Coordinates of C-alpha atoms in Angstrom, one line a residue:
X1 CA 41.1 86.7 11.7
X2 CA 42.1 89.7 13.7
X3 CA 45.9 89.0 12.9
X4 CA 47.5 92.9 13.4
X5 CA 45.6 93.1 17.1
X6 CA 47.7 90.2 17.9
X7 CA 51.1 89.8 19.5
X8 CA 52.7 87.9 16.7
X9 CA 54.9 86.0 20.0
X10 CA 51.6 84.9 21.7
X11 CA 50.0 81.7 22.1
X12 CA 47.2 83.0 20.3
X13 CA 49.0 84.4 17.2
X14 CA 50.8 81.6 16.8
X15 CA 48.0 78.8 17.3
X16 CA 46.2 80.3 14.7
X17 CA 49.5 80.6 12.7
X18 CA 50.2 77.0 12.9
X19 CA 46.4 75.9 12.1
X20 CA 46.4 77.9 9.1
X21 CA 49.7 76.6 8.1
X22 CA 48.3 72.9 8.3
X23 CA 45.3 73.8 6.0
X24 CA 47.5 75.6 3.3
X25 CA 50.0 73.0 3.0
X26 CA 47.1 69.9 3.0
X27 CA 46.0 71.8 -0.3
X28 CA 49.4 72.5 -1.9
X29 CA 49.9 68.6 -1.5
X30 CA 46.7 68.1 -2.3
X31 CA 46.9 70.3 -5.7
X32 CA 50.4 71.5 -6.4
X33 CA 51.7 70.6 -9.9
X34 CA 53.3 71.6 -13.3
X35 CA 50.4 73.8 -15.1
X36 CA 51.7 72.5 -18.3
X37 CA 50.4 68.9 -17.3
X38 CA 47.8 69.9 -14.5
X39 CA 45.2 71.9 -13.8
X40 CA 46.0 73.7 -10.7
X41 CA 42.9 75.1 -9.4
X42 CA 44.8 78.3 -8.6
X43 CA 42.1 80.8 -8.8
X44 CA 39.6 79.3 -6.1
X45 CA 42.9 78.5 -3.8
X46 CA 43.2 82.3 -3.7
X47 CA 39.8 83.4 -4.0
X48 CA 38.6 85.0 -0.7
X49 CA 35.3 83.0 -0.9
X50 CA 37.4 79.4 -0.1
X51 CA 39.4 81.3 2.5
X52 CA 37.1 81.6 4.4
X53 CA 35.3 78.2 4.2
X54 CA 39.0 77.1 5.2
X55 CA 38.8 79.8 8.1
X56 CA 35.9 77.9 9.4
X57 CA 37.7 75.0 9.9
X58 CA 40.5 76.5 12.7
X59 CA 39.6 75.3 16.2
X60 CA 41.0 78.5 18.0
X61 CA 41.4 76.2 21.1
X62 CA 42.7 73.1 20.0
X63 CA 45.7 71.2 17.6
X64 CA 44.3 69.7 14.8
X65 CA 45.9 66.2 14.0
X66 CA 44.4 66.2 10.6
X67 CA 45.4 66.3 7.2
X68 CA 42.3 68.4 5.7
X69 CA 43.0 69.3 1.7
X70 CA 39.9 71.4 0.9
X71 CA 40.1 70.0 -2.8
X72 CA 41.9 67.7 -4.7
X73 CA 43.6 64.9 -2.7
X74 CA 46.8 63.2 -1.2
X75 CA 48.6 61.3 -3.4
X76 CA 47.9 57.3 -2.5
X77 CA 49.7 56.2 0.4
X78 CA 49.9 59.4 2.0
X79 CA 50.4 60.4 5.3
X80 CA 53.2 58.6 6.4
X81 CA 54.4 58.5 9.7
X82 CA 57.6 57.5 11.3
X83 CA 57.4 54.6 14.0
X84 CA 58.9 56.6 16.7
X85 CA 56.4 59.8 15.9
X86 CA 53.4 57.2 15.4
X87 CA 54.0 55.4 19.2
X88 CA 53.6 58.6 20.9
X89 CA 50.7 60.4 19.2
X90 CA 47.0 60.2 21.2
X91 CA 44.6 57.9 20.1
X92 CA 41.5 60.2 19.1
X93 CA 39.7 59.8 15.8
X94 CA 41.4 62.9 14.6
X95 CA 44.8 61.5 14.3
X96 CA 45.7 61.2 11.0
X97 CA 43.9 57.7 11.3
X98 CA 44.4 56.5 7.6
X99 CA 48.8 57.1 7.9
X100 CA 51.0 54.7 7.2
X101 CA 53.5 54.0 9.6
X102 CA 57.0 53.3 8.7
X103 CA 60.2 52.3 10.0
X104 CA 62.6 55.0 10.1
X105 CA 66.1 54.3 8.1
X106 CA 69.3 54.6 9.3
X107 CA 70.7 57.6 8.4
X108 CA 73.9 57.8 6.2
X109 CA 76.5 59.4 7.1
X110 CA 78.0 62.6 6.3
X111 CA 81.1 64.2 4.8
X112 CA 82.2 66.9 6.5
X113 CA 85.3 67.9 5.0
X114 CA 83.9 70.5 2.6
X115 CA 82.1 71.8 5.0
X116 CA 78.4 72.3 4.9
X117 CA 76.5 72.7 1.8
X118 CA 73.1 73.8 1.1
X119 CA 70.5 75.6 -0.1
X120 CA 71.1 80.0 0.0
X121 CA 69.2 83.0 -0.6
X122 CA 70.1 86.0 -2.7
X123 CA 67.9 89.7 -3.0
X124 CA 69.8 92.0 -4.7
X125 CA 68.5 95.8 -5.7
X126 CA 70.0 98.4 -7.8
X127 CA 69.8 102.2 -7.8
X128 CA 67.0 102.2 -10.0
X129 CA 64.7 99.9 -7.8
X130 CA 64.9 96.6 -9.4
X131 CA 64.8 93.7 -7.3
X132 CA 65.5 90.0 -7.4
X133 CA 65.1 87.8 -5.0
X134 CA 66.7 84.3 -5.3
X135 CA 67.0 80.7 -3.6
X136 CA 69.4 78.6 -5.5
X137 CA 69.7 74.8 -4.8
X138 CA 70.3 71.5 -5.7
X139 CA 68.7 70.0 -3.1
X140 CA 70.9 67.2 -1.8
X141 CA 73.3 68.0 -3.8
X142 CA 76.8 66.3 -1.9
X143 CA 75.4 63.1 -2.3
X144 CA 74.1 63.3 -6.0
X145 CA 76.0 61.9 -8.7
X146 CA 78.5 63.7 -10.5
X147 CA 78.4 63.2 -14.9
X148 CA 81.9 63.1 -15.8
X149 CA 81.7 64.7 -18.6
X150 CA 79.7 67.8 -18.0
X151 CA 81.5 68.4 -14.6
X152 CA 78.9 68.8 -12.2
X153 CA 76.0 67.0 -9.8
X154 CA 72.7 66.2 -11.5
X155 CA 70.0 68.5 -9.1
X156 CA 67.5 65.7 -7.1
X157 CA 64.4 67.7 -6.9
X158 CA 62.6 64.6 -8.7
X159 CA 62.5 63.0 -5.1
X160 CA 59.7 65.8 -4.6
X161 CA 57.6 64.5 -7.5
X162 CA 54.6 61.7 -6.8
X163 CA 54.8 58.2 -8.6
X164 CA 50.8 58.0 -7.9
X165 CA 50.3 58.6 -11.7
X166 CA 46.6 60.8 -11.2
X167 CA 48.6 63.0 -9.0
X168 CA 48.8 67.1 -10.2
X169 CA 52.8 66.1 -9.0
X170 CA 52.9 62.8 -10.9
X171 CA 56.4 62.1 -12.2
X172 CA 56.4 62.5 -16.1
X173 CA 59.0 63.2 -18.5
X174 CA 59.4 67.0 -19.3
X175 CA 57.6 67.5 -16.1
X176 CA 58.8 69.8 -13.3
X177 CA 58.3 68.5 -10.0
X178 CA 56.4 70.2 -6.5
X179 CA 59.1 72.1 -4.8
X180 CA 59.9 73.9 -1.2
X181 CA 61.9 77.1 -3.0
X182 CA 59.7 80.3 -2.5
X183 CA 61.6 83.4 -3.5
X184 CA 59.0 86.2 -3.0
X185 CA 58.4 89.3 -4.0
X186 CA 55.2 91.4 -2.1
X187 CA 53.9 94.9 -2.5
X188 CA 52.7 96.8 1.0
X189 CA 49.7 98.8 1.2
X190 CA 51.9 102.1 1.5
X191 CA 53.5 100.9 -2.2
X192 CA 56.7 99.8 -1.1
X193 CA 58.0 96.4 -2.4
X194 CA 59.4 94.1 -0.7
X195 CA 62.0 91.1 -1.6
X196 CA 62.6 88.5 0.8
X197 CA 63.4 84.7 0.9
X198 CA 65.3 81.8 2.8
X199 CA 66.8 78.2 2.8
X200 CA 64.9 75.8 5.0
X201 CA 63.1 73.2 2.5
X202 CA 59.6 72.9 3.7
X203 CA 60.5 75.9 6.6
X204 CA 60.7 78.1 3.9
X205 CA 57.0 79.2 3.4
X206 CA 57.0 79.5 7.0
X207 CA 59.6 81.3 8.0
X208 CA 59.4 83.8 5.6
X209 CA 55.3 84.4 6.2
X210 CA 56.3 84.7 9.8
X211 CA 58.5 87.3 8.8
X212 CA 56.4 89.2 6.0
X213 CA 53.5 89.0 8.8
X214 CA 55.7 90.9 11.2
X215 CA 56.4 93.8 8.4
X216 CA 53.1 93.9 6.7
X217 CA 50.2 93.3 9.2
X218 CA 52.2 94.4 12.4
X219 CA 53.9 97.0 11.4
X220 CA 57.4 96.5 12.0
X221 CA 59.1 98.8 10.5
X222 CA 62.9 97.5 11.4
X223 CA 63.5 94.9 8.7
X224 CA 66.4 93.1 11.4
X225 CA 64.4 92.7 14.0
X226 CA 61.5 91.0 12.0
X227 CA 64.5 88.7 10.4
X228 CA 65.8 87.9 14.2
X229 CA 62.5 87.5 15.8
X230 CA 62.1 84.0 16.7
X231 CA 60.3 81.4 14.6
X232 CA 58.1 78.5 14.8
X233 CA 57.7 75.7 11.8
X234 CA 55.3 73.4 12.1
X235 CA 56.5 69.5 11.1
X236 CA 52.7 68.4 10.5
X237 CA 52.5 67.9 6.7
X238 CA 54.5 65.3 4.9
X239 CA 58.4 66.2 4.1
X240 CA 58.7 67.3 0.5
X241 CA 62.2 65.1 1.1
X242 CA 62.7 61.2 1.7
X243 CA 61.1 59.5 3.3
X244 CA 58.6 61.8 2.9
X245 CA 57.5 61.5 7.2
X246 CA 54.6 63.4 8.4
X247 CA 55.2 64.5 12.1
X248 CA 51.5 64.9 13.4
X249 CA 50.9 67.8 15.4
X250 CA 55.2 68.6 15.8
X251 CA 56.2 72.0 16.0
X252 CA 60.1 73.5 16.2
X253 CA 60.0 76.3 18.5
X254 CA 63.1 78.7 18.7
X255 CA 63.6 78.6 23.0
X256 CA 63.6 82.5 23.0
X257 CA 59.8 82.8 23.3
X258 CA 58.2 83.1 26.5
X259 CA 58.1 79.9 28.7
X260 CA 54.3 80.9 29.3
X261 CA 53.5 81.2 25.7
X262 CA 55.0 77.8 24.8
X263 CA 53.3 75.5 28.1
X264 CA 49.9 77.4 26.5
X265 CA 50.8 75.9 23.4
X266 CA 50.9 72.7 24.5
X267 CA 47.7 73.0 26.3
X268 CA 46.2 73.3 23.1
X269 CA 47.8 70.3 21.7
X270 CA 50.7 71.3 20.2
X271 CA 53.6 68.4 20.2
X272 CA 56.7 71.6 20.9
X273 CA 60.0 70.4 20.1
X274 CA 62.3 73.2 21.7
X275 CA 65.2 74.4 19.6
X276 CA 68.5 76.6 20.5

């Protein structure tokens, strides 16, 4: 795809930004798991050969409302789709006809006087080059249980594994579980390296390729402006947190884009929810 002769805050750019997106997390769903339990087909997910049978499968005109793994599957059960997202999606055979729907639960609620507590990021380099990049969490961590006598929360990424036991992300003891954090490291064509990360949960893949996009195939060469551009995440795929809702064809769309670029998203099918 002719990504760099794009304008990365086009309706083009981003349709095909979002499709992709769709496609890529269908197959970590579909495949994602421990390596010491699983075999993670991790070779042809990143071979160029199945990139471009995926390719093939973007409709540079219209929102898919499918969940498409390439290999693999969904574990059993999957999608699921809250009641309120399932009365108000189209009725075409496309739709994500095998979901589930389910009722949404009330939500508890929340604690504020600590403030709010979450997930961070942390790239640190030193004279000498070396990087780390870092995204510490515990996941929900202010409403875990604290063990007395160690002193802290026990972490609750376990909600991310499958209990669909032929699953690559089947819950087993010794096991670690499917989950959203993505510190990255990348190397650019002219040799630099580049460290980079965020919170966000199942945002975090996207906001960072958005931004690693912006630096490596468009050339932005002011690493503040590619962090403040404005963002899109597409809410598509299941949540890798309870209850685990997929949002057909919903996408979270910073209001700083062009009015024009965001009605020409939604002619294409896109389900925009605008965000401050």
């Amino acid at each position: 795809m002719e990504v760099p002769a794009l304008d990365p805050a086009g309706a083009d750019a981003l349709h095909l930004w979002l499709e992709t997106a769709k496609l890529a997390f269908a197959d970590r769903d579909a495949c994602y798991g421990d390596p010491r339990f699983a075999d993670v087909p991790i070779e042809t997910l990143l071979s160029r050969e199945y990139a471009a049978q995926r390719r093939a499968l973007v409709d540079r005109e219209k929102a898919s409302l499918a969940l498409r793994p390439g290999i693999g599957r969904l574990p059993a059960g999957w999608p699921l789709i809250a009641e309120d997202d399932a009365a108000r999606l189209p009725a075409e055979p496309g739709a994500l006809v095998a979901a589930q729907v389910s009722r949404s639960e009330p939500k508890a609620s929340e604690d504020h006087r600590y403030g709010r507590t979450d997930t961070t990021q942390c790239v640190a380099v030193d004279a000498a080059g070396n990087a780390v990049s870092a995204t510490p969490s515990g996941g929900w961590i202010m409403t875990s249980p604290v063990i007395p006598e160690l002193g802290f929360p026990l972490g609750t990424r376990l909600q991310m594994a499958s209990l669909d036991p032929g699953h690559p992300n089947a819950l087993a003891p010794g096991k670690r579980p499917r989950t959203t954090l993505s510190p990255s490291l990348a190397q650019l064509a002219d040799g630099r390296w580049l460290a980079f990360g965020t919170p966000g949960g199942d945002q975090q893949d996207q906001w960072t390729s958005q931004f690693f996009l912006r630096v490596a195939a468009h050339g932005e060469r002011d690493l503040q402006a590619a962090i403040d551009a404005p963002t899109v995440h597409s809410e598509h795929m299941p949540s890798s947190f309870w209850p685990r809702h997929a949002r057909p064809g919903v996408v979270s769309v910073e209001d700083r884009f062009d009015p024009g670029v965001l009605r020409e998203l939604e002619t294409r099918g896109h389900r925009l929810e605008r965000k401050g």
